[in-house]
Coordinates of C-alpha atoms and ligand atoms in Angstrom, one line a residue:
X329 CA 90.7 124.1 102.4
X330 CA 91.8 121.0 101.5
X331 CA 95.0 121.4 99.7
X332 CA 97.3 124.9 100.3
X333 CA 96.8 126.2 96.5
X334 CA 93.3 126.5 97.0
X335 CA 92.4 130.1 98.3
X336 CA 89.5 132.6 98.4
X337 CA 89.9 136.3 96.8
X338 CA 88.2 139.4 98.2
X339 CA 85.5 138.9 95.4
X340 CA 84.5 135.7 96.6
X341 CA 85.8 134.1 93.5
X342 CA 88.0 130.8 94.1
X343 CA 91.7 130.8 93.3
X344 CA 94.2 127.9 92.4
X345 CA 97.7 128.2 92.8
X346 CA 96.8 131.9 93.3
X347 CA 94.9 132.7 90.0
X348 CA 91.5 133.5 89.9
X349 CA 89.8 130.5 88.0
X350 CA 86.9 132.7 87.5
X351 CA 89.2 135.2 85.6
X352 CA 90.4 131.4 83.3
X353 CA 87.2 130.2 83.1
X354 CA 86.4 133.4 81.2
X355 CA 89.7 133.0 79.2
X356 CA 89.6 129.7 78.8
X357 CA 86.1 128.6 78.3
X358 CA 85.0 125.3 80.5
X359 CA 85.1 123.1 81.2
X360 CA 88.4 123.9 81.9
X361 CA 91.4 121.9 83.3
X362 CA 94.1 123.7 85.4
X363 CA 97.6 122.2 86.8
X364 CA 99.6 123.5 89.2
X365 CA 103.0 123.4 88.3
X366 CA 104.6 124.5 90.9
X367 CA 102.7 121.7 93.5
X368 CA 104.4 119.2 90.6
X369 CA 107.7 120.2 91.3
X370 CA 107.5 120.3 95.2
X371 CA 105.9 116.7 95.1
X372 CA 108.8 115.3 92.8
X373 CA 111.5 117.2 95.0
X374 CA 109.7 115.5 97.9
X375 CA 109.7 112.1 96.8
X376 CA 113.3 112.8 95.4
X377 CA 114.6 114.3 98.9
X378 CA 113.2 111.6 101.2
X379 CA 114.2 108.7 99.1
X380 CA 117.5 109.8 99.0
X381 CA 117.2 109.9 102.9
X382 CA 115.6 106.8 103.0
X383 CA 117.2 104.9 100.8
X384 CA 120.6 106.6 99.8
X385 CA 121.6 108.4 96.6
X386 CA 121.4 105.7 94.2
X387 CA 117.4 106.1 95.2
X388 CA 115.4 107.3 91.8
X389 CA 111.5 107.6 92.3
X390 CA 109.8 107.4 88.7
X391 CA 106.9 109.6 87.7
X392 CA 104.0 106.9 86.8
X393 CA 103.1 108.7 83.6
X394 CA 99.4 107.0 83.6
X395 CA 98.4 109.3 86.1
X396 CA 98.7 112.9 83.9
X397 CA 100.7 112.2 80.1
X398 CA 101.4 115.4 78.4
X399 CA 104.0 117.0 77.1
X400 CA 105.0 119.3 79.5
X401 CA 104.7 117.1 82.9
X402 CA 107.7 115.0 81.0
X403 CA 109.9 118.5 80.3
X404 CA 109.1 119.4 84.3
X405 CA 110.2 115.8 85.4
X406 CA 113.0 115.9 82.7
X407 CA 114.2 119.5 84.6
X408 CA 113.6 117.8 88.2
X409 CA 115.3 114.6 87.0
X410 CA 112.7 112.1 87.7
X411 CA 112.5 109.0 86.3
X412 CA 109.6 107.9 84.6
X413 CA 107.6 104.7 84.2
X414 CA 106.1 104.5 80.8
X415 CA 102.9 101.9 79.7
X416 CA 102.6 102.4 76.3
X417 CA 104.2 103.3 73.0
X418 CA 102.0 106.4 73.2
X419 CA 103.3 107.1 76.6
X420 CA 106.5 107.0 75.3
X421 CA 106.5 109.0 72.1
X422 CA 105.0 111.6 74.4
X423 CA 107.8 111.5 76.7
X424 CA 110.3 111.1 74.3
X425 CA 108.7 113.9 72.1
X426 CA 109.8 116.0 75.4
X427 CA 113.3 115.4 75.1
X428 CA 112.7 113.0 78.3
X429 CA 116.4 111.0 78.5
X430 CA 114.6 107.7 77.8
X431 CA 117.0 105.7 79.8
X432 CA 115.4 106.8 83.2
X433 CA 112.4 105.1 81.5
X434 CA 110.7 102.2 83.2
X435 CA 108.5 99.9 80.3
X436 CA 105.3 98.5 82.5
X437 CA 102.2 96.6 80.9
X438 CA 101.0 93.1 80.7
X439 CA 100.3 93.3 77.1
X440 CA 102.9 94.7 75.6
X441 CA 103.4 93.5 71.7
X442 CA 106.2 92.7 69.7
X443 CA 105.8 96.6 68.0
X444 CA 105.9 97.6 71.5
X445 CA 109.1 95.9 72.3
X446 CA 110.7 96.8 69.2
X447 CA 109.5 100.3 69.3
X448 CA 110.4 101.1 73.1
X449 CA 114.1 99.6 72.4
X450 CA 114.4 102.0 69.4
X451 CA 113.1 104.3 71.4
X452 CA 116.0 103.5 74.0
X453 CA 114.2 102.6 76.7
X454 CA 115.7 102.2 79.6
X455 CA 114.8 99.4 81.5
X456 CA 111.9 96.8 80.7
X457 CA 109.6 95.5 83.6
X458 CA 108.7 92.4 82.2
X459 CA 105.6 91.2 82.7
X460 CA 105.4 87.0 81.5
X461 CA 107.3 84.7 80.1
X462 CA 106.4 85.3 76.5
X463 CA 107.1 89.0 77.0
X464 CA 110.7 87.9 78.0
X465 CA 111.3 85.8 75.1
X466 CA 110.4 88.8 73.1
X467 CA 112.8 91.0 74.7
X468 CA 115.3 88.5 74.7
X469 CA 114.5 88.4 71.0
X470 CA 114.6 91.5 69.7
X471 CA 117.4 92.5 71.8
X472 CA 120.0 90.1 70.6
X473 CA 118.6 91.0 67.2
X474 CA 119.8 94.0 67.8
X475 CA 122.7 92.8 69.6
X476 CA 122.1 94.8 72.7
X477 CA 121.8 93.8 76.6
X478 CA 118.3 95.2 77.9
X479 CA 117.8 96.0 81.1
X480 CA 115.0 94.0 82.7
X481 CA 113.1 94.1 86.4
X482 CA 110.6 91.6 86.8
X483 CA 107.0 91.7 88.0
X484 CA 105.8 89.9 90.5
X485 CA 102.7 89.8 92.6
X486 CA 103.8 89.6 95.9
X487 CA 100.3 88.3 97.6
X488 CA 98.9 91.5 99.2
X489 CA 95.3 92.7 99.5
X490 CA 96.5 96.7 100.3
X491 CA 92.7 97.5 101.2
X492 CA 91.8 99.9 98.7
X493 CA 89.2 100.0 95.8
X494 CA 89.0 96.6 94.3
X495 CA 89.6 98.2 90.4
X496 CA 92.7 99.1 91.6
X497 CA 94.4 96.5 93.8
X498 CA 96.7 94.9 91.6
X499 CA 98.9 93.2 94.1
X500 CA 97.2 89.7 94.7
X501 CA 98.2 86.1 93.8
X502 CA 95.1 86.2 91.3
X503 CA 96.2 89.6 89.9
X504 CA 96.3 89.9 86.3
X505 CA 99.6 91.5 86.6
X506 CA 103.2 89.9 87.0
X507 CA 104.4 86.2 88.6
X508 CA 103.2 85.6 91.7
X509 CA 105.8 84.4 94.4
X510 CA 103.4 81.9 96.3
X511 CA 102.8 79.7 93.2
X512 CA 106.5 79.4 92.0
X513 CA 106.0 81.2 88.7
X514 CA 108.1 84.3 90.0
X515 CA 111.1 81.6 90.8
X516 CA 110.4 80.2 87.5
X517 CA 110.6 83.5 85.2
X518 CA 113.6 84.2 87.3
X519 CA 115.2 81.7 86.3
X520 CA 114.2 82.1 82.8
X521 CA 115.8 85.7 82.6
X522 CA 119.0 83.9 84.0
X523 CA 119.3 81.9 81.0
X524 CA 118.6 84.2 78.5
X525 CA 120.5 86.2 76.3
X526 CA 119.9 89.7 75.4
X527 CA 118.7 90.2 79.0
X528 CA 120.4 91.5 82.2
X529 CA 117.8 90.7 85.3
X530 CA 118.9 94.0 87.3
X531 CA 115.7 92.7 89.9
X532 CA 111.8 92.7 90.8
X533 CA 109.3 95.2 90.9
X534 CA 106.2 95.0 92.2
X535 CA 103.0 97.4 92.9
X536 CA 99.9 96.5 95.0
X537 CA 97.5 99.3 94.6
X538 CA 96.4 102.4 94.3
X539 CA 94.7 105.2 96.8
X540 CA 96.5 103.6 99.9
X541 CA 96.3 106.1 103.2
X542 CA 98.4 102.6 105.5
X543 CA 101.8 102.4 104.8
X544 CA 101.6 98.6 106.3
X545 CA 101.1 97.3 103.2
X546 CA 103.6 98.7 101.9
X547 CA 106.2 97.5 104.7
X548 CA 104.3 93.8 104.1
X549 CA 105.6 94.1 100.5
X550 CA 109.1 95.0 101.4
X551 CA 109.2 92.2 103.6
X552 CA 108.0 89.7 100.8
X553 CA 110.3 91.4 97.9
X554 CA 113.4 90.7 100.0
X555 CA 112.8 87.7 101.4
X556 CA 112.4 86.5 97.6
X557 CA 115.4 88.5 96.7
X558 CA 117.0 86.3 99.5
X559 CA 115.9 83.7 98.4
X560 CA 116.7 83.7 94.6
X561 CA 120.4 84.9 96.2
X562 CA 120.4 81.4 97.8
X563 CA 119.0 78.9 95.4
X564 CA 120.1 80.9 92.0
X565 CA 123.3 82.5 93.1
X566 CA 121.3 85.9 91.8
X567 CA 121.4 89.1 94.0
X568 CA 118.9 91.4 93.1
X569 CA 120.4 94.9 92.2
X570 CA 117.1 97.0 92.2
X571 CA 114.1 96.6 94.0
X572 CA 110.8 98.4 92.6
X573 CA 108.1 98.8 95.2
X574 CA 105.7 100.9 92.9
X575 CA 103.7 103.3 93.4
X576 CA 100.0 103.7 95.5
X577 CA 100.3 106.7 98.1
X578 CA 97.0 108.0 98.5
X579 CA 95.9 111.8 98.2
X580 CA 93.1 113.3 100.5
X581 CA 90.2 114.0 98.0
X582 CA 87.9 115.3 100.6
X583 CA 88.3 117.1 104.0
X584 CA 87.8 114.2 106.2
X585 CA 90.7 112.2 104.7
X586 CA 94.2 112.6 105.9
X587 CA 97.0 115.1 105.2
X588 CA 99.5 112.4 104.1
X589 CA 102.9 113.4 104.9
X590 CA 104.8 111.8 101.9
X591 CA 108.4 112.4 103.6
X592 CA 107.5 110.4 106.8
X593 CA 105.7 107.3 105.1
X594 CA 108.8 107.0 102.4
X595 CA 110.9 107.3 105.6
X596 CA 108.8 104.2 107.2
X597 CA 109.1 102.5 104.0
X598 CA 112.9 103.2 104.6
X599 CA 113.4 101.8 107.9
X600 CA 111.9 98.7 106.6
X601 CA 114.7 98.3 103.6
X602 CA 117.1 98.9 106.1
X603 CA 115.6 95.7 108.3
X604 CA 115.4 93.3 105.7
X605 CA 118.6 94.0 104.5
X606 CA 120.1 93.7 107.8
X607 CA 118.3 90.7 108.2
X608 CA 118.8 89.2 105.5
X609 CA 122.7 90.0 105.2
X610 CA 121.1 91.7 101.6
X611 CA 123.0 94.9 100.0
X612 CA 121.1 97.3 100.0
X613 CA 120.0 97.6 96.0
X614 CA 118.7 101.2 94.3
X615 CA 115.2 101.5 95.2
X616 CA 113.0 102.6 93.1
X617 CA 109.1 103.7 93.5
X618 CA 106.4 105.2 91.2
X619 CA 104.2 107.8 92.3
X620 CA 101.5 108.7 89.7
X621 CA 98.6 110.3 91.7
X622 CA 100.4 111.5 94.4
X623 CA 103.0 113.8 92.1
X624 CA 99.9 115.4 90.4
X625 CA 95.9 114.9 92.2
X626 CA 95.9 118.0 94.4
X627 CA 97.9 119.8 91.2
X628 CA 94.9 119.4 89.0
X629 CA 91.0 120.7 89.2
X630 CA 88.3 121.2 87.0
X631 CA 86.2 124.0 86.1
X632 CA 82.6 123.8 84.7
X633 CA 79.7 125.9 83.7
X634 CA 76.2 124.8 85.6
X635 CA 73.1 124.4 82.7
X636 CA 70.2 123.9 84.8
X637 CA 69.3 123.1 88.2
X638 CA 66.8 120.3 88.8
X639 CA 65.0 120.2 92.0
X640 CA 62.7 116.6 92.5
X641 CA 60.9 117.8 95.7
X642 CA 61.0 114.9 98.0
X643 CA 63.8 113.1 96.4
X644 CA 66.7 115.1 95.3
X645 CA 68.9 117.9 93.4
X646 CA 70.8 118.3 90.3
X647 CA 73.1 120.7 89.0
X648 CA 73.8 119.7 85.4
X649 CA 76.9 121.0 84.3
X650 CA 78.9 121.4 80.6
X651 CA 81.6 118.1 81.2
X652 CA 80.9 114.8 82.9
X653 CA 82.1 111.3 82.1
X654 CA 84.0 111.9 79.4
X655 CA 86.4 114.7 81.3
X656 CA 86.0 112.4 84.5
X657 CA 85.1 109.0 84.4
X658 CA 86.2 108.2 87.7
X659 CA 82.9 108.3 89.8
X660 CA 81.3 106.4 87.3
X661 CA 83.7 103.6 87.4
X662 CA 85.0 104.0 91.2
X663 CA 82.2 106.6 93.0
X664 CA 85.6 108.3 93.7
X665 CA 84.5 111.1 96.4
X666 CA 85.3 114.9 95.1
X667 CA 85.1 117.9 96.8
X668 CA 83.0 120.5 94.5
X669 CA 82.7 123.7 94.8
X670 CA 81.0 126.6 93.9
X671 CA 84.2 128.9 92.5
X672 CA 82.3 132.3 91.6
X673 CA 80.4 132.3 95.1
X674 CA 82.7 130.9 97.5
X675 CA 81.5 133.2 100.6
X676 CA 77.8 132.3 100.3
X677 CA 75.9 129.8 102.4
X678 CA 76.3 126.0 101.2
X679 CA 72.8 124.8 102.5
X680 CA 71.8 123.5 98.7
X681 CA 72.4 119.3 98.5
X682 CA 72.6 118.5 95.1
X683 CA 73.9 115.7 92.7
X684 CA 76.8 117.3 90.1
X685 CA 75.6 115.7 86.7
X686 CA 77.2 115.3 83.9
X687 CA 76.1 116.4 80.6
X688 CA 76.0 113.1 78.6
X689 CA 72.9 110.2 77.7
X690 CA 73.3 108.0 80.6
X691 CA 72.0 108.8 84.5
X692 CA 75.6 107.2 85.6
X693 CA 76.8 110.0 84.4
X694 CA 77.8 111.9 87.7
X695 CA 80.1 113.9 89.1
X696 CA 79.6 113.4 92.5
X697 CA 76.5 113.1 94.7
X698 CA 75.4 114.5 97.9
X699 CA 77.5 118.0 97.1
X700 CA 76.7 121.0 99.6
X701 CA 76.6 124.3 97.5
X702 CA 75.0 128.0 97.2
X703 CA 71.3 127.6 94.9
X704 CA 73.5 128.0 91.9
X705 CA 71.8 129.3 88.2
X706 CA 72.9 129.2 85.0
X707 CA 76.1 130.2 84.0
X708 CA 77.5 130.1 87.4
X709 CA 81.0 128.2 87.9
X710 CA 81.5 124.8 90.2
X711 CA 85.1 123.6 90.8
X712 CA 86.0 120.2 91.2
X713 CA 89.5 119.4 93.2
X714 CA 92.1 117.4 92.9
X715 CA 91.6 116.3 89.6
X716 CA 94.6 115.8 88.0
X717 CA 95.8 112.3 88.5
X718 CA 93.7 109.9 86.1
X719 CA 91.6 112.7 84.8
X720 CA 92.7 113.8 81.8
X721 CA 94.4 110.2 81.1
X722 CA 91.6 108.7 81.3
X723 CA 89.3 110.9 79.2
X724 CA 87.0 109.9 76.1
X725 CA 84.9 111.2 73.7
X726 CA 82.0 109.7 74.1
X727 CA 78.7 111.8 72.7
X728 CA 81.5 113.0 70.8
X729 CA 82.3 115.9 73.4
X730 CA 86.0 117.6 72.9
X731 CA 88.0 117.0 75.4
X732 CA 89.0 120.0 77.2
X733 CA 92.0 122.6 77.1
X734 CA 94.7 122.4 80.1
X735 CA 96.2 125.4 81.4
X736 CA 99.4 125.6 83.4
X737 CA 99.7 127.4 86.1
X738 CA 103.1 128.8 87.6
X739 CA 104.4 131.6 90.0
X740 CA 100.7 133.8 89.3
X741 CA 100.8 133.0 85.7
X742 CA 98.8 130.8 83.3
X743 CA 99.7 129.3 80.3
X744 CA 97.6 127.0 77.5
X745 CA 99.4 123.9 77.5
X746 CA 96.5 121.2 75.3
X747 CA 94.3 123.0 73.2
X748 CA 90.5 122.4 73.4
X749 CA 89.6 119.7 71.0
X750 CA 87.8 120.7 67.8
X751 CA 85.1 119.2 65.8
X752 CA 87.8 118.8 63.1
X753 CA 89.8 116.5 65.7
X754 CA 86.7 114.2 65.9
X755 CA 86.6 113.3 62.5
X756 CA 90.5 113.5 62.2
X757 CA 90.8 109.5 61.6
X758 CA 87.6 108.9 59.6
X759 CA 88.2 108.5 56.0
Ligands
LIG320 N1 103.2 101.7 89.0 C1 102.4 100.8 88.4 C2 103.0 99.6 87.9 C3 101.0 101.0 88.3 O1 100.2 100.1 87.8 C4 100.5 102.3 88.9 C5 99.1 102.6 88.8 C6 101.4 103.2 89.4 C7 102.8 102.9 89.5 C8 101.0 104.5 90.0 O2 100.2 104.4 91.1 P1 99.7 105.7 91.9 O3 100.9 106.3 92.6 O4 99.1 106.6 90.9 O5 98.6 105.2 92.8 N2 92.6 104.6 87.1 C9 92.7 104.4 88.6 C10 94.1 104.2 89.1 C11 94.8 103.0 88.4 C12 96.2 102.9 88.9 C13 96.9 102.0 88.0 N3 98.3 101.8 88.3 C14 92.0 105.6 89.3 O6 91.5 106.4 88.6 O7 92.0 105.6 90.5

């Protein structure tokens, strides 16, 4: 199995986190997505564990809410004393609707308004990653309006292609997010927060990507943060008190990607710090990082119920199932790979190649392709893994399909955490 909460029962029925998902299925209705708490926790205390290792104890990694927001993933990283790194006002009224202390609150975005700056310092957010210059004067703004100091780390694009899915590479010189460092405009905003008031520049974040299995891209990027950090020491007088290396550690999504050891690559990263700071004669600053996907893919799966099964002899198969795009978008945007399985006949032969389709009015509408599995009928139950990082965030409603109940799973016992969406919930805003 790909992931150690995935087991088989006597009955041949899958489990996940050691609950039959048959058994929820039948509770729960499908589709269906489950989330394993317990494989939340033991990520968070990883990341917390070897940062503190790595980096010492003033080390916070923050939970990249974009991955999973609900409710109760901000009360279990409230309990494990994450931080968090927020993108929207939505993001944080959920988390602050948790009782999340919003001062372990990183504010991301490139588009971030004037109600979103005004709203996330009512909101007492902790610390602003600012994105341009005109999102700077706005904090600087609203902030001595208010006659506060805000806490500000600045994006910057640090020039590095990290090899993943194009989508999701956001570290490049022609990035849409942050000042890059090869064209000056880092030095420049820099400088800018310097001379501002209402702002303290505590230092520079910076994230390259997404799905990465290398850490060398990562160790590239430390190299290039601190050598700018040195450098704004030595023209500007300004040493950097936080560096911000993002987030972007990959999760194995099929059987033939790697086990990722978390520990050992945050250890890597680690060794690193500890070289450019030597280096570079550089105190060591808190280091922060933001693991989204990696706190909560392999927590997360979803459970459908097959319709039909359409054979095309001579071309191919498909299994036609009661979610698709609007539960999981991301094969459609990314032909992200899944592995899918058939959870009510795990022990029977997989000889049936088929294409998962989704149930809405568009043939991109897939789940995956080229999926081994039993001749499944109708009413039978496939399982798709590691789907809880940018599942759920990312859902719609398009063909005005509800978006599906979540169930929480912990220590053998399951608990409804979002309610299925009504019809009454589709109409909700229309007047
Ligand atoms: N920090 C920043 C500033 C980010 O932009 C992101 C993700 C993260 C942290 C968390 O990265 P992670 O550890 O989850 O890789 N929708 C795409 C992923 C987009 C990622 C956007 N930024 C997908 O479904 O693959």
């Amino acid at each position: 199995m790909i992931s150690s909460n995935i087991s088989v029962n006597e009955t041949s029925h899958l489990c996940f986190a050691g609950v039959d998902v048959t058994a929820l299925a039948a509770r729960y209705g499908t589709p269906l997505y489950l989330l394993d708490e317990d494989r939340i926790r033991e990520r968070c205390r990883t990341y917390k564990s070897a940062m503190a290792a790595a980096f010492g104890p003033r080390a916070l990694p923050l939970y990249a809410g974009k991955a999973l927001c609900v409710r109760d993933l901000y009360r279990i990283m409230r309990e494990e004393e994450m931080g968090i790194d927020v993108v929207s006002s939505g993001e944080i009224y959920t988390a602050k609707s948790a009782g999340f202390p919003m001062e372990r609150a990183y504010f991301h975005g490139n588009g971030k308004t004037d109600a979103d700056v005004a709203f996330a310092m009512e909101a007492g957010v902790g610390t602003f990653v600012c994105d341009s210059r005109e999102e700077l004067d706005a904090i600087s703004r609203f902030a001595t309006e208010r006659g506060i100091t805000q806490r500000v780390l600045l994006r910057l694009a640090p020039g590095i292609d990290p090899h993943t899915h194009r989508a999701i590479s956001t570290g490049s010189v022609d990035s849409k997010f942050g000042a890059a460092i090869e064209t000056g405009g880092a030095e420049a905003l820099c400088r800018a927060a310097l001379s501002l008031s209402g702002v303290r520049l505590v230092g520079f974040h910076c994230h390259i990507g997404s799905q990465i299995f290398d850490t060398a891209p990562f160790l590239d990027a430390v190299r290039i943060m601190f050598s700018f950090a040195a450098d704004m020491r030595e023209r500007l007088g300004y040493t950097a008190e936080e560096i911000n290396l993002g987030g972007g550690l990959g999760v194995r999504y099929l059987a033939e990607h790697p086990t990722i050891d978390y520990a050992a690559c945050i250890a890597e990263i680690g060794t690193a710090v500890t070289e450019a700071c030597r280096a570079l004669s550089f105190p060591l600053p808190a280091i922060r990082m933001e693991p989204g996907r990696s706190i909560v893919a392999d927590a997360g799966m979803t459970v459908y119920t097959v319709g039909s099964v359409k054979e095309i002899p001579g071309f191919k198969n498909y299994v036609a199932v009661d979610g698709g795009m609007p539960d999981n978008p991301r094969y459609a945007l990314y032909e992200s790979p899944y592995t899918v399985l058939p959870a009510n006949r795990m022990n029977e032969k997989r000889d049936f190649v088929c294409s998962i389709a989704g149930r809405c009015c568009e043939s991109g509408d897939l789940i995956q392709e080229g999926v081994a599995l039993p001749r499944l009928v109708r009413g039978d139950l496939v399982a798709v893994l590691t789907t809880g990082a940018y599942n759920y965030s990312m859902a719609s409603n398009y063909n005005r399909i509800p978006r599906p109940p979540m169930v929480l799973l912990s220590g053998g016992h399951d608990r409804l955490i979002v309610r299925r969406e009504s019809f009454e919930d589709l109409l909700r805003n229309e007047l």
